[in-house]
Tab-separated table of C-alpha atoms in Angstrom:
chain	number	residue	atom	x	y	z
A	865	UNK	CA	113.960	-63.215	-72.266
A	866	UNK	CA	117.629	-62.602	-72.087
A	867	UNK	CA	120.286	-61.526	-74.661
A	868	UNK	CA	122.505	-64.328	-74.022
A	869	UNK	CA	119.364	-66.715	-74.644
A	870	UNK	CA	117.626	-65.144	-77.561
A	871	UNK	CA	121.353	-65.268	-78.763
A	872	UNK	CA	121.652	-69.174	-77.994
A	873	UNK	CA	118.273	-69.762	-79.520
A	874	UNK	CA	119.393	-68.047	-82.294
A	875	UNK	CA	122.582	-70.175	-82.742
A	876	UNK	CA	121.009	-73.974	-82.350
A	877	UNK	CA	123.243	-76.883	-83.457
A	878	UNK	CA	123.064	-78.071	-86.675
A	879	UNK	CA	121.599	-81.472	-85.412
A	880	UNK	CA	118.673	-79.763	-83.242
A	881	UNK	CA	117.627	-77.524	-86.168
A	882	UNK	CA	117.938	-80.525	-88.737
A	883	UNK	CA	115.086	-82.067	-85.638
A	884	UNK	CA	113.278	-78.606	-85.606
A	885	UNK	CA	112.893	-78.438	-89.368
A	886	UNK	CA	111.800	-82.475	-89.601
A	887	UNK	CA	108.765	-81.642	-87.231
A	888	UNK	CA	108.241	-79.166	-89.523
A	889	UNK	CA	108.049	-81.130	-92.289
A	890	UNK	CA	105.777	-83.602	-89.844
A	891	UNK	CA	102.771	-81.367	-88.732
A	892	UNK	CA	102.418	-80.678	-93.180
A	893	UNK	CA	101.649	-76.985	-92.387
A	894	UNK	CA	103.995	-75.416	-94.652
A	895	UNK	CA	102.369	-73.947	-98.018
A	896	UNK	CA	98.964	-74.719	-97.020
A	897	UNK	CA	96.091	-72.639	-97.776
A	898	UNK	CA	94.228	-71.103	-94.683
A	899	UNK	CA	91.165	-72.739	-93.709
A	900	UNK	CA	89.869	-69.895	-91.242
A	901	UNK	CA	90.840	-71.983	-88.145
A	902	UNK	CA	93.828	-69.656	-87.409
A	903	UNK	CA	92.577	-66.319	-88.562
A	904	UNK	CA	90.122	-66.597	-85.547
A	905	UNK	CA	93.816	-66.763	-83.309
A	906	UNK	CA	95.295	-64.077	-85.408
A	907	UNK	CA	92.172	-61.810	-84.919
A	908	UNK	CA	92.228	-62.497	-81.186
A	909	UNK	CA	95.419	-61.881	-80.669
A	910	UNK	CA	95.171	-58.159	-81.964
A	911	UNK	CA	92.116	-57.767	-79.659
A	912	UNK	CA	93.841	-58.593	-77.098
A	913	UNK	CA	96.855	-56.783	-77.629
A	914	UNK	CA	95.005	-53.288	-79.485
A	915	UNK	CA	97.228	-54.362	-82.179
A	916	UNK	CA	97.139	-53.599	-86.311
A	917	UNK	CA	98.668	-56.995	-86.780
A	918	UNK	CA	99.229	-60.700	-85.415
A	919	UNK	CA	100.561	-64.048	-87.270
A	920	UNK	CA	100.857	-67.373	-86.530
A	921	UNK	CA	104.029	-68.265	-89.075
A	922	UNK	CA	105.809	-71.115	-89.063
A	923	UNK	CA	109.790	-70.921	-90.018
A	924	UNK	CA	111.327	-72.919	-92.531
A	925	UNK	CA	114.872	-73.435	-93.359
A	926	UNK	CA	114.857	-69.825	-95.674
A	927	UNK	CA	111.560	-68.771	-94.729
A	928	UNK	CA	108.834	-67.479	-92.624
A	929	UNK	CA	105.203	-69.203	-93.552
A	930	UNK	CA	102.488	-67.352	-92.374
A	931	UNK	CA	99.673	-69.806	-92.211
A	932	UNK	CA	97.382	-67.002	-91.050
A	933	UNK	CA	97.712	-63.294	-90.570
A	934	UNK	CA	95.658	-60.249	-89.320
A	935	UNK	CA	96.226	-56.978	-90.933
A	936	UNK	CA	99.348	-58.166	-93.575
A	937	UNK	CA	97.357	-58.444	-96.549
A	938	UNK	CA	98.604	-60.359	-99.131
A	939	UNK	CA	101.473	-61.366	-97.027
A	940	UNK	CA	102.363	-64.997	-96.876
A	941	UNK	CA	105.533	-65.794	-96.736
A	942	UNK	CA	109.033	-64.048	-96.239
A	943	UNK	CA	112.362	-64.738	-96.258
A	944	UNK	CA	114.156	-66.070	-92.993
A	945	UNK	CA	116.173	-63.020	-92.136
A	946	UNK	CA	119.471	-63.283	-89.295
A	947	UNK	CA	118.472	-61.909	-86.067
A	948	UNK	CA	115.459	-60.277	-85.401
A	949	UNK	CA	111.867	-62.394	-85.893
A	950	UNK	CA	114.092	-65.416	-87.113
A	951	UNK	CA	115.913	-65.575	-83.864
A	952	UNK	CA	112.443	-64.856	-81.590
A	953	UNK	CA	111.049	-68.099	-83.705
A	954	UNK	CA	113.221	-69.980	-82.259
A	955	UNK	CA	113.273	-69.652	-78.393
A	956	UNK	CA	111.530	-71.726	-75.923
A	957	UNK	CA	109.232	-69.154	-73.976
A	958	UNK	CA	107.181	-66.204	-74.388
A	959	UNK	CA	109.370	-62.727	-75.792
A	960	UNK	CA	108.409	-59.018	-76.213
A	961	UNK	CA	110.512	-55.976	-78.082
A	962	UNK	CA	109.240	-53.083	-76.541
A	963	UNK	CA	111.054	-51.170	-79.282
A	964	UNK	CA	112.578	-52.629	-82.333
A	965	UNK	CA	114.384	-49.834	-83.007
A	966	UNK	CA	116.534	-49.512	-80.317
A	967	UNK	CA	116.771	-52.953	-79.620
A	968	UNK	CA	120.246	-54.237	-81.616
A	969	UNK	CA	118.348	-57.766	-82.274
A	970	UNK	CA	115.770	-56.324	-84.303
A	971	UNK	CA	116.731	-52.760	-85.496
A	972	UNK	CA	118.160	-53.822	-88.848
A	973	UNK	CA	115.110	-56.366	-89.928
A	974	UNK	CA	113.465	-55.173	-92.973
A	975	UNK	CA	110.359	-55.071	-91.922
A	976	UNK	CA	111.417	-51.871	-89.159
A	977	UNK	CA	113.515	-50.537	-91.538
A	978	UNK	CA	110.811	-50.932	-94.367
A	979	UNK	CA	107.054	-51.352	-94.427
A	980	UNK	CA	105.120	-52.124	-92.876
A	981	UNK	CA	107.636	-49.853	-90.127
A	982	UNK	CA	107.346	-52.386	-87.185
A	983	UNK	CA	108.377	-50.978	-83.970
A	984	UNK	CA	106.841	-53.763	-81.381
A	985	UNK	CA	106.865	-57.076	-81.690
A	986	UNK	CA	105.777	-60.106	-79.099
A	987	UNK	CA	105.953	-63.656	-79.827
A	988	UNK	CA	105.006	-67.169	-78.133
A	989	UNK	CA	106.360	-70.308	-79.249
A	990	UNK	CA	104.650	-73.000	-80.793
A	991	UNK	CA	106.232	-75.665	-79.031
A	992	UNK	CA	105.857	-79.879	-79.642
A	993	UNK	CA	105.313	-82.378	-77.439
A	994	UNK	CA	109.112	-82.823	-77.903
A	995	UNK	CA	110.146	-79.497	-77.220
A	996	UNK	CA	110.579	-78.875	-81.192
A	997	UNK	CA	109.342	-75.290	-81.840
A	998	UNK	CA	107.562	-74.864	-84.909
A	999	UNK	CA	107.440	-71.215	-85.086
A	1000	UNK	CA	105.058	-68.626	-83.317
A	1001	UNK	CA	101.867	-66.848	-82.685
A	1002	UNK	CA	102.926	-63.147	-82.923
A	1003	UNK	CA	101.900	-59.846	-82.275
A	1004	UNK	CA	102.838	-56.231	-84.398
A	1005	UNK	CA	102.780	-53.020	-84.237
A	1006	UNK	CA	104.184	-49.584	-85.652
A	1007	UNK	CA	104.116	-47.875	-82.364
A	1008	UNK	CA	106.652	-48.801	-79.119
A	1009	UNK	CA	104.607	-49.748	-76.482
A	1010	UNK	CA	104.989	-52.222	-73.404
A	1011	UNK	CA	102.950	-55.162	-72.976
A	1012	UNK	CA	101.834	-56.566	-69.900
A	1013	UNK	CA	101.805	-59.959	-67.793
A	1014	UNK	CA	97.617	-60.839	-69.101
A	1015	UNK	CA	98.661	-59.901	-72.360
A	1016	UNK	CA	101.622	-62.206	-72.824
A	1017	UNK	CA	99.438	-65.059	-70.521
A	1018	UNK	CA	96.588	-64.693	-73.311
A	1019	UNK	CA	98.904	-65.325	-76.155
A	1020	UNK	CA	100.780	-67.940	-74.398
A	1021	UNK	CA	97.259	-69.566	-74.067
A	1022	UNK	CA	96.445	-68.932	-77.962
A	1023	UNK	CA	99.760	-70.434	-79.024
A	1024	UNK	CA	98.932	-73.595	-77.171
A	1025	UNK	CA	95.537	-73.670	-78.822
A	1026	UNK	CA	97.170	-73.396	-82.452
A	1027	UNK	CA	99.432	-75.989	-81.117
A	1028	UNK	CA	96.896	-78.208	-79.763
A	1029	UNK	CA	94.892	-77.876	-83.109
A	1030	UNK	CA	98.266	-78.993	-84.827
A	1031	UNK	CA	98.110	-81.986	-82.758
A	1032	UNK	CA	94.734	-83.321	-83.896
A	1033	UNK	CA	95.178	-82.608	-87.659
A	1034	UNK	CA	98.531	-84.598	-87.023
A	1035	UNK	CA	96.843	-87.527	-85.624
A	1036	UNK	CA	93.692	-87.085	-88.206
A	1037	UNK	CA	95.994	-87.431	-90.860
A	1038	UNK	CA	98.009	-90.338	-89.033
A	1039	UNK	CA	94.810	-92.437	-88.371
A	1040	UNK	CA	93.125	-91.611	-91.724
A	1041	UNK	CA	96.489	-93.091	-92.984
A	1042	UNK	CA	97.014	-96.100	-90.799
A	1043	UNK	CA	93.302	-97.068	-91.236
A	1044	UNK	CA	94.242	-96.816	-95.494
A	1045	UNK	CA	97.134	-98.961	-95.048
A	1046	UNK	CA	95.016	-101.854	-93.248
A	1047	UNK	CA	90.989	-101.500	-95.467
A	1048	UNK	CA	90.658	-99.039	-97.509
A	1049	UNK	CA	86.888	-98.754	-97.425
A	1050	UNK	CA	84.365	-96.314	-97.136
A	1051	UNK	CA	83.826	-97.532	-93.455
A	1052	UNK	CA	86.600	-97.501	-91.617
A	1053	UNK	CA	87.896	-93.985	-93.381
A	1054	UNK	CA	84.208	-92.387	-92.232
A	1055	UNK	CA	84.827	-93.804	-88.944
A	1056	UNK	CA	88.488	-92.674	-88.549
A	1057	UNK	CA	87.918	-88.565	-89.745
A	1058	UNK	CA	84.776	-88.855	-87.356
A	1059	UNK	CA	87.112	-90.035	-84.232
A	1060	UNK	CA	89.677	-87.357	-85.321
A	1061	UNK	CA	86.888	-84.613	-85.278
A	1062	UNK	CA	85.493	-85.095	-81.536
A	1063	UNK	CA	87.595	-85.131	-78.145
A	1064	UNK	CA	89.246	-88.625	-77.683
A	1065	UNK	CA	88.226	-88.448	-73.928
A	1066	UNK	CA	86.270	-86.357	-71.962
A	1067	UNK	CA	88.262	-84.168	-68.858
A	1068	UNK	CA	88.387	-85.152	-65.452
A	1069	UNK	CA	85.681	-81.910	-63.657
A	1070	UNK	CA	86.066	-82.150	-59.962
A	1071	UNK	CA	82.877	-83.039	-58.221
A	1072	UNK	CA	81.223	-83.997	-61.758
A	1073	UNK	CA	80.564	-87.080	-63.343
A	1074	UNK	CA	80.799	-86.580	-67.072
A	1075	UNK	CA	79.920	-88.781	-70.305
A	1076	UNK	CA	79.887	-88.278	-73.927
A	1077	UNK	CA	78.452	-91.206	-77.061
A	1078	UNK	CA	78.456	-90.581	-80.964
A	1079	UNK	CA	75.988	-92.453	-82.761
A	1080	UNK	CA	76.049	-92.196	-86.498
A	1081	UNK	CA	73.189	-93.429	-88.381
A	1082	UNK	CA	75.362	-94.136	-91.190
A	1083	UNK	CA	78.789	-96.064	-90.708
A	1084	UNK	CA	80.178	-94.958	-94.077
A	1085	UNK	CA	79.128	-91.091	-94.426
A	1086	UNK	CA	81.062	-88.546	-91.510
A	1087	UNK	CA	78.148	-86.246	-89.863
A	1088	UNK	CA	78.473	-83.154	-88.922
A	1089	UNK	CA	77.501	-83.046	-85.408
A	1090	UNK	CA	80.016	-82.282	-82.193
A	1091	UNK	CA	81.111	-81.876	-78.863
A	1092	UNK	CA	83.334	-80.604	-76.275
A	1093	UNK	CA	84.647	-80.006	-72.492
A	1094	UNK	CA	87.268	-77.724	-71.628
A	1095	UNK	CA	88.495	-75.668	-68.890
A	1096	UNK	CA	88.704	-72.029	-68.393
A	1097	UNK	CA	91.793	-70.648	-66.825
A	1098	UNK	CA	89.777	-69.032	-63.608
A	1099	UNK	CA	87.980	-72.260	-62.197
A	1100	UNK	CA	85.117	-72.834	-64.683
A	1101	UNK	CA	84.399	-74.926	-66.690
A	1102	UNK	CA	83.281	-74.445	-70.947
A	1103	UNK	CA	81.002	-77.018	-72.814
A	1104	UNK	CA	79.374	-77.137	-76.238
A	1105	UNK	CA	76.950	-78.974	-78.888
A	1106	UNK	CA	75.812	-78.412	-81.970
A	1107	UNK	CA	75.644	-79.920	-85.623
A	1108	UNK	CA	76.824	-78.148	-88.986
A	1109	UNK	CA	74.919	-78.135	-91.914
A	1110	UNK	CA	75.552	-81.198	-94.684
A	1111	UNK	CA	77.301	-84.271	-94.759
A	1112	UNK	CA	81.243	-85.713	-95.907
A	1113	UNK	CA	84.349	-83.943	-96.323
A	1114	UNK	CA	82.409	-80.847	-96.277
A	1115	UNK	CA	80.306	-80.642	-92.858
A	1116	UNK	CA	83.966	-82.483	-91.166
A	1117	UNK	CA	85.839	-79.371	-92.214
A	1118	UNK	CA	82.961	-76.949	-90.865
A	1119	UNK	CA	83.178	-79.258	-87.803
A	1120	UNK	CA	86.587	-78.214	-87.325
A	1121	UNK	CA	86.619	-75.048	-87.633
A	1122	UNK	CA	83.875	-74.872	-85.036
A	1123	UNK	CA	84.721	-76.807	-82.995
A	1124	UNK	CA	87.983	-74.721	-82.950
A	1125	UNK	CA	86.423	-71.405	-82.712
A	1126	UNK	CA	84.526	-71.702	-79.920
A	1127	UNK	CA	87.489	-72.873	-77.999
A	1128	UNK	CA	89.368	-70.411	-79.307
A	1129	UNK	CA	86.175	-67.356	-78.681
A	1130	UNK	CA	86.238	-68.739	-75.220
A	1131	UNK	CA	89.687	-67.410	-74.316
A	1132	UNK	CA	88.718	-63.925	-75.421
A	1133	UNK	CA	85.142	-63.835	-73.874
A	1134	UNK	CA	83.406	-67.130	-72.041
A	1135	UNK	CA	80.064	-65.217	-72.400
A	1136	UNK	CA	77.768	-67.673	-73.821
A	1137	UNK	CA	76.109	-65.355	-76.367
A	1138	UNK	CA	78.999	-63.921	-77.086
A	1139	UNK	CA	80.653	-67.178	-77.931
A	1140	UNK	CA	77.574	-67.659	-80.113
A	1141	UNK	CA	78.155	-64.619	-81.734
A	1142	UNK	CA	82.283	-65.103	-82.473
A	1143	UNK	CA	81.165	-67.878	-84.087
A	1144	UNK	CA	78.720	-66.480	-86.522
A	1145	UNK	CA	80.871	-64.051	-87.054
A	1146	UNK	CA	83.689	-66.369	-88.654
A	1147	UNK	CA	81.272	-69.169	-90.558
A	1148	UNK	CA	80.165	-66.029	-92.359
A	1149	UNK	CA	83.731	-64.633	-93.217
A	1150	UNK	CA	84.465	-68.543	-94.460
A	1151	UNK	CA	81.276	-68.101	-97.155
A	1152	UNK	CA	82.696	-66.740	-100.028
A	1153	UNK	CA	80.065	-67.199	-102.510
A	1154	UNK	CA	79.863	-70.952	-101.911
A	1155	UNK	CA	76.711	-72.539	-100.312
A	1156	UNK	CA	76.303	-70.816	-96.267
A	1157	UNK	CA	78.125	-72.435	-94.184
A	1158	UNK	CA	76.041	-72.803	-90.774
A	1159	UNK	CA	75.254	-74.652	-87.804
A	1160	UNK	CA	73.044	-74.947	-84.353
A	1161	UNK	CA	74.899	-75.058	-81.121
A	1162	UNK	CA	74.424	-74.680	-77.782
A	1163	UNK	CA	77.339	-73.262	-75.545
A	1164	UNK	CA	77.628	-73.241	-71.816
A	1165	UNK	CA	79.692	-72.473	-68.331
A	1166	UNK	CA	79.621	-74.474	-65.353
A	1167	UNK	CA	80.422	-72.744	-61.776
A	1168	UNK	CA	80.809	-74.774	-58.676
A	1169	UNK	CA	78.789	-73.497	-56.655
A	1170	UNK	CA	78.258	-73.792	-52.108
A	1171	UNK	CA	77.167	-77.451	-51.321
A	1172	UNK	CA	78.434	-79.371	-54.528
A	1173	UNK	CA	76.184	-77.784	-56.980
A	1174	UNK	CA	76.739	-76.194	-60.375
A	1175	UNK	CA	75.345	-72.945	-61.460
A	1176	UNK	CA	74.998	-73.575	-65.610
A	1177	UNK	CA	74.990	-70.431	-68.071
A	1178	UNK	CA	74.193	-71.454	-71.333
A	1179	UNK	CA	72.890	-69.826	-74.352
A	1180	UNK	CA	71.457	-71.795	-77.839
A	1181	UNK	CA	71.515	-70.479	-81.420
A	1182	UNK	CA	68.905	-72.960	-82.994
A	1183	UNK	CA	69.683	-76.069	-81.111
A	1184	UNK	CA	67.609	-77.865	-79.010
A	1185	UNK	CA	67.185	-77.146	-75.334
A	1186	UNK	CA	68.945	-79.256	-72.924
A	1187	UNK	CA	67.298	-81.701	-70.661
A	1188	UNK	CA	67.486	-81.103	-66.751
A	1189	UNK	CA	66.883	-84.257	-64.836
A	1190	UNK	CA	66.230	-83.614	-61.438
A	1191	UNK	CA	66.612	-85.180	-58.085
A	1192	UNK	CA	62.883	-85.763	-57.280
A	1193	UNK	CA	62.410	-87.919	-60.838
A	1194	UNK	CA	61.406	-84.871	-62.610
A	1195	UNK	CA	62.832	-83.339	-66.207
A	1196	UNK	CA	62.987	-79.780	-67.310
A	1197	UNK	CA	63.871	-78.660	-70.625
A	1198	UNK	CA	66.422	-75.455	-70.536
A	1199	UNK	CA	64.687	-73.636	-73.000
A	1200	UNK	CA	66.765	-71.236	-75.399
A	1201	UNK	CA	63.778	-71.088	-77.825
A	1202	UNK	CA	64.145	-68.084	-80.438
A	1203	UNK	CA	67.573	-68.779	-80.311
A	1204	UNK	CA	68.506	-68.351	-84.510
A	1205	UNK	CA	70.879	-70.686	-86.852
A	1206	UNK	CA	74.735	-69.837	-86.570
A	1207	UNK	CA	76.611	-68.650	-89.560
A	1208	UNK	CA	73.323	-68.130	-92.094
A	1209	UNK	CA	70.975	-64.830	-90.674
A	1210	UNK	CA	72.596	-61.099	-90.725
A	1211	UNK	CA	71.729	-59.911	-87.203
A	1212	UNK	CA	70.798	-63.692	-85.579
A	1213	UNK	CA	69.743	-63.429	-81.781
A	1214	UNK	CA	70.618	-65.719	-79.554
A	1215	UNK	CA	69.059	-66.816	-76.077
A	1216	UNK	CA	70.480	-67.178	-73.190
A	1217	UNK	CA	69.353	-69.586	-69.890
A	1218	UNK	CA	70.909	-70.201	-66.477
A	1219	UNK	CA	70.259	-73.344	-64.445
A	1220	UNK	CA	71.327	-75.116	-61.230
A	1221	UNK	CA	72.670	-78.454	-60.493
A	1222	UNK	CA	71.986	-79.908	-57.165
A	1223	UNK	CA	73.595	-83.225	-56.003
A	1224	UNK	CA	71.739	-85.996	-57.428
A	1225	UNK	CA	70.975	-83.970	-60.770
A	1226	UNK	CA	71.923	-83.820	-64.362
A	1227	UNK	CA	72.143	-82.727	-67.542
A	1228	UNK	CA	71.695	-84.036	-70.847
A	1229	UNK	CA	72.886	-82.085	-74.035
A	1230	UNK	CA	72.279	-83.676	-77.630
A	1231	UNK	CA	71.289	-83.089	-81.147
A	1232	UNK	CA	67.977	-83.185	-83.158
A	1233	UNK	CA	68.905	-86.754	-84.539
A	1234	UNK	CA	67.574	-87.976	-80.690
A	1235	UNK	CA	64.531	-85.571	-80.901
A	1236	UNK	CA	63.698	-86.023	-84.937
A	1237	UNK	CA	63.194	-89.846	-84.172
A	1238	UNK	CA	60.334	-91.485	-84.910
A	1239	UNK	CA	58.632	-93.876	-83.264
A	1240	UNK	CA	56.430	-96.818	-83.301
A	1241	UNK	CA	53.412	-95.098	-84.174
A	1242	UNK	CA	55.222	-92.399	-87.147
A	1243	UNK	CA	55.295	-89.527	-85.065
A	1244	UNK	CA	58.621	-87.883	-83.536
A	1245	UNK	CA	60.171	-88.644	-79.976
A	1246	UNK	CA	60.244	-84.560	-79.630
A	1247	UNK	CA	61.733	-82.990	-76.760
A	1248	UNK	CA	58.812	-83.617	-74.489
A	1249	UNK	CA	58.688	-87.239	-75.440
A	1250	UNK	CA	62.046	-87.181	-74.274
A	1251	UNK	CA	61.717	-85.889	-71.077
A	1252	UNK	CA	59.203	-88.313	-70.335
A	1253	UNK	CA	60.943	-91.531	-71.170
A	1254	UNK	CA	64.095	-90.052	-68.933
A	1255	UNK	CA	62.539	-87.829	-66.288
A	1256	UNK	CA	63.799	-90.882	-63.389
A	1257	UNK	CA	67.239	-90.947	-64.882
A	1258	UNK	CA	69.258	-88.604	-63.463
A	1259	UNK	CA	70.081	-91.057	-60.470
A	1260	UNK	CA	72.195	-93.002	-62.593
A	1261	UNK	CA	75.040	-90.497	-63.006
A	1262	UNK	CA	76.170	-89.297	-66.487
A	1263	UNK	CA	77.108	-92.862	-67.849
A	1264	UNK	CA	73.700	-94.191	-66.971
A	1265	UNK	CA	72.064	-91.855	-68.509
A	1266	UNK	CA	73.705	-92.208	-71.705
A	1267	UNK	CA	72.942	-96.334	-71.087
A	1268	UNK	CA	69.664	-95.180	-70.819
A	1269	UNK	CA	69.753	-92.960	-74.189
A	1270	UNK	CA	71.241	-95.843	-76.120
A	1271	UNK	CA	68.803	-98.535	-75.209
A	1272	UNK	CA	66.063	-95.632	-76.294
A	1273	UNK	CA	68.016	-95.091	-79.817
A	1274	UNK	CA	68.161	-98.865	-79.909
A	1275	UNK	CA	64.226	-99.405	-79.252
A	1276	UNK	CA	63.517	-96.433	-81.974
A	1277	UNK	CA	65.436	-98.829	-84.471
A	1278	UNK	CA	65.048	-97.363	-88.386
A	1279	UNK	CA	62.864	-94.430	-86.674
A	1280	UNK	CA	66.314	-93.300	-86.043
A	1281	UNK	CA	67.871	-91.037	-89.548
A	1282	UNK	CA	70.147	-88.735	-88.406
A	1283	UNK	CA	73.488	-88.634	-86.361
A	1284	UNK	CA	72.880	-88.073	-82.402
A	1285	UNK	CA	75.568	-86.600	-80.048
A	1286	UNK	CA	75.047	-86.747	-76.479
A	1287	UNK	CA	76.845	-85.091	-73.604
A	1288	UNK	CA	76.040	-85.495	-69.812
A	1289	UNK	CA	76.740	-83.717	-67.163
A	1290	UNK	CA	75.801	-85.098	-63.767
A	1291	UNK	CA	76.483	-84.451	-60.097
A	1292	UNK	CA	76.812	-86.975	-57.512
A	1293	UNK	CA	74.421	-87.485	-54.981
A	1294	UNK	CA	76.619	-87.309	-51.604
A	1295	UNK	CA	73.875	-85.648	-49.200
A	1296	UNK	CA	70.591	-85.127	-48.622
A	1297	UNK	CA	68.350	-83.724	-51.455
A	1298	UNK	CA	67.299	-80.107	-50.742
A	1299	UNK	CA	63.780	-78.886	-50.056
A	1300	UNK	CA	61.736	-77.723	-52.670
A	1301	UNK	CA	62.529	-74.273	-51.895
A	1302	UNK	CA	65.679	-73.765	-52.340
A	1303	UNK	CA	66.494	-71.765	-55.717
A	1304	UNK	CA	67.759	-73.293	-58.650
């Protein structure tokens, strides 16, 4: 970034920081307590970066908020200083200070001249939808140093995540409220924090047909179980599934943070396990004396593969395995048994599996409300029950196959006591079906 424009960020009209500070005041961020969600940025971001310290702070009219911080303890908040970090807060784009002190925008801020002696500093904006920016996700350190183009692409990327995160707890608390203002029951508030909690729509994954269903077996209680899609910056593509422990306000903040950081673990490391294992790591830093806080999930990559196929990595903490439906009218559970519960065991070990999807094949993700059902007779619908009642679905594509699921939750009836979320992943059959020999 150049002088003359940190300089004119630095020196915004009156009206567009009276705008700046209003979306402020809109996303409610300011003075909050952490709820984890942002230390797992914060933490990244000093991976990343080999740094002592990262923030995400939002900037007031007279201060700097830090809603979450790596390696400033017992920092929150400090004053809104001219020039320096003030001024960075406010530009439009990625910035780095190779070296605060000789740089005349930064070499009089307290913190270089005081403690904690900051002599680097890199920033990215957290920018609205509007093009208000909020404040940033930043990076610190007491050494000069350089930082390159990955670097500054990463935190770019983790800035959008915060912001992104921002987004939904801004239209959470906008549909919780509009939903209050029209019938204030127990009902329609469950059903307007579970909405909030799982993607609106699924993303469009070329040469996949995708589909996603809630079913709650209670429409005035919020469940705990979730879902997601996303994709990674070099062609693949990142999925997940699980369900957190408990019910209410509880399990739908443990959702969240999930939900958040295994996006989040994914732009450090896609692995599956080691997804898995960012995860645990941060449900067990959020247990501070309180009841564990801990979940199953299964988390997996898709590759395109030669011929329209998909090569799937996934691995499964606890969760049950997914269903392969294959072209010939055949199912195959994707077994990640031994796989341990997130968040609850010291050392837990998670499994890993790979899979492939031909044309004309799918896959079918969901939780143990499908597989814990009961049937006719008293006795569970179990994974291999399952597999038998859809082994000839997967040439119905993924929204068949969830038409499918549904008229099976349906026919179970009462036999059906817990939440069920379902995610399928299918591939369109546009050529022949391939012999029997070729690998999977």
């Amino acid at each position: 970034m150049t002088d003359s424009a940190l300089r004119r960020s630095a020196e915004a009209p009156p009206a567009d920081e009276r705008r700046r500070l209003d979306a402020v005041r809109r996303y409610r961020v300011l003075g909050t307590p952490s709820d984890g969600a942002f230390d797992t940025v914060t933490s990244l971001a000093a991976r990343i970066f080999d740094a002592p310290m990262a923030s995400v702070a939002i900037v007031d009219a007279d201060r700097v908020w830090f809603e979450a911080a790596h390696g400033l303890d017992g920092v929150t908040q400090i004053s809104r200083e001219p020039g320096g970090c003030a001024s960075a807060f406010l530009h439009d784009a990625p910035c780095v200070v190779p070296d605060t002190l000789s740089d005349p925008r930064t070499a009089a801020h307290p913190l270089v001249r005081g403690g904690p002696g900051i002599r680097f500093y890199a920033a990215a904006p957290l920018t609205t939808a509007r093009g208000e920016c909020l404040g940033t996700v930043n990076v610190l350190d007491v050494r000069p140093r350089e930082a390159t183009e990955d670097q500054m692409a990463a935190l770019a990327d983790l800035a959008s995540l915060v912001m992104n995160e921002l987004e939904v707890r801004l239209s959470a608390a906008r549909t919780i409220a509009a939903e209050r203002s029209q019938r204030t029951t127990a009902e329609r508030l469950a059903r307007a924090l579970q909405r909030a909690l799982l993607p609106p729509t699924l993303p469009v994954v070329p040469g996949l047909d995708t589909a996603a269903a809630y079913h709650p077996a209670s429409v005035d209680e919020v469940g705990g179980d979730f879902y997601d899609l996303f994709p990674l910056d070099d062609g693949r593509w990142a999925f997940f599934i699980g369900d957190v422990c408990g019910k209410g306000a509880e399990a739908a903040a443990l959702t969240s943070l999930t939900r958040y950081t295994l996006r989040a673990a994914a732009i450090y490391d896609p692995d599956p396990c080691t997804a898995l294992a960012n995860l645990d790591a941060v449900l067990k830093s959020e247990h501070q004396g309180d009841a564990p806080r801990y979940c199953t999930a299964v988390f997996g990559v898709l590759q395109p593969a030669p011929g329209g196929a998909f090569a799937v990595s996934l691995a499964g903490g606890g969760h049950p395995p997914a269903l392969a439906l294959r072209a010939d009218g055949t199912a195959e559970l994707v077994s990640t048994t031994g796989g341990q519960l997130i968040g609850l065991l010291p050392r837990p070990h998670f499994v890993q599996a790979t899979t492939r999807l031909l044309p004309g094949e799918a896959l079918l993700l969901y939780t143990d409300g499908l597989t814990e059902a009961r049937t006719s007779d008293g006795a569970m619908l179990g994974e291999d029950g399952l597999a038998r009642r859809l082994s000839a679905a997967a040439a119905q594509g993924a929204d068949g196959l969830l038409d499918t699921v549904d008229k099976l939750l349906a026919e179970l009836g009462t036999g059906v006591s817990d939440d069920t979320a379902l995610l399928a992943l299918s591939v369109p059959s546009h050529r022949t079906a391939p012999s029997a020999q070729e690998n999977r």
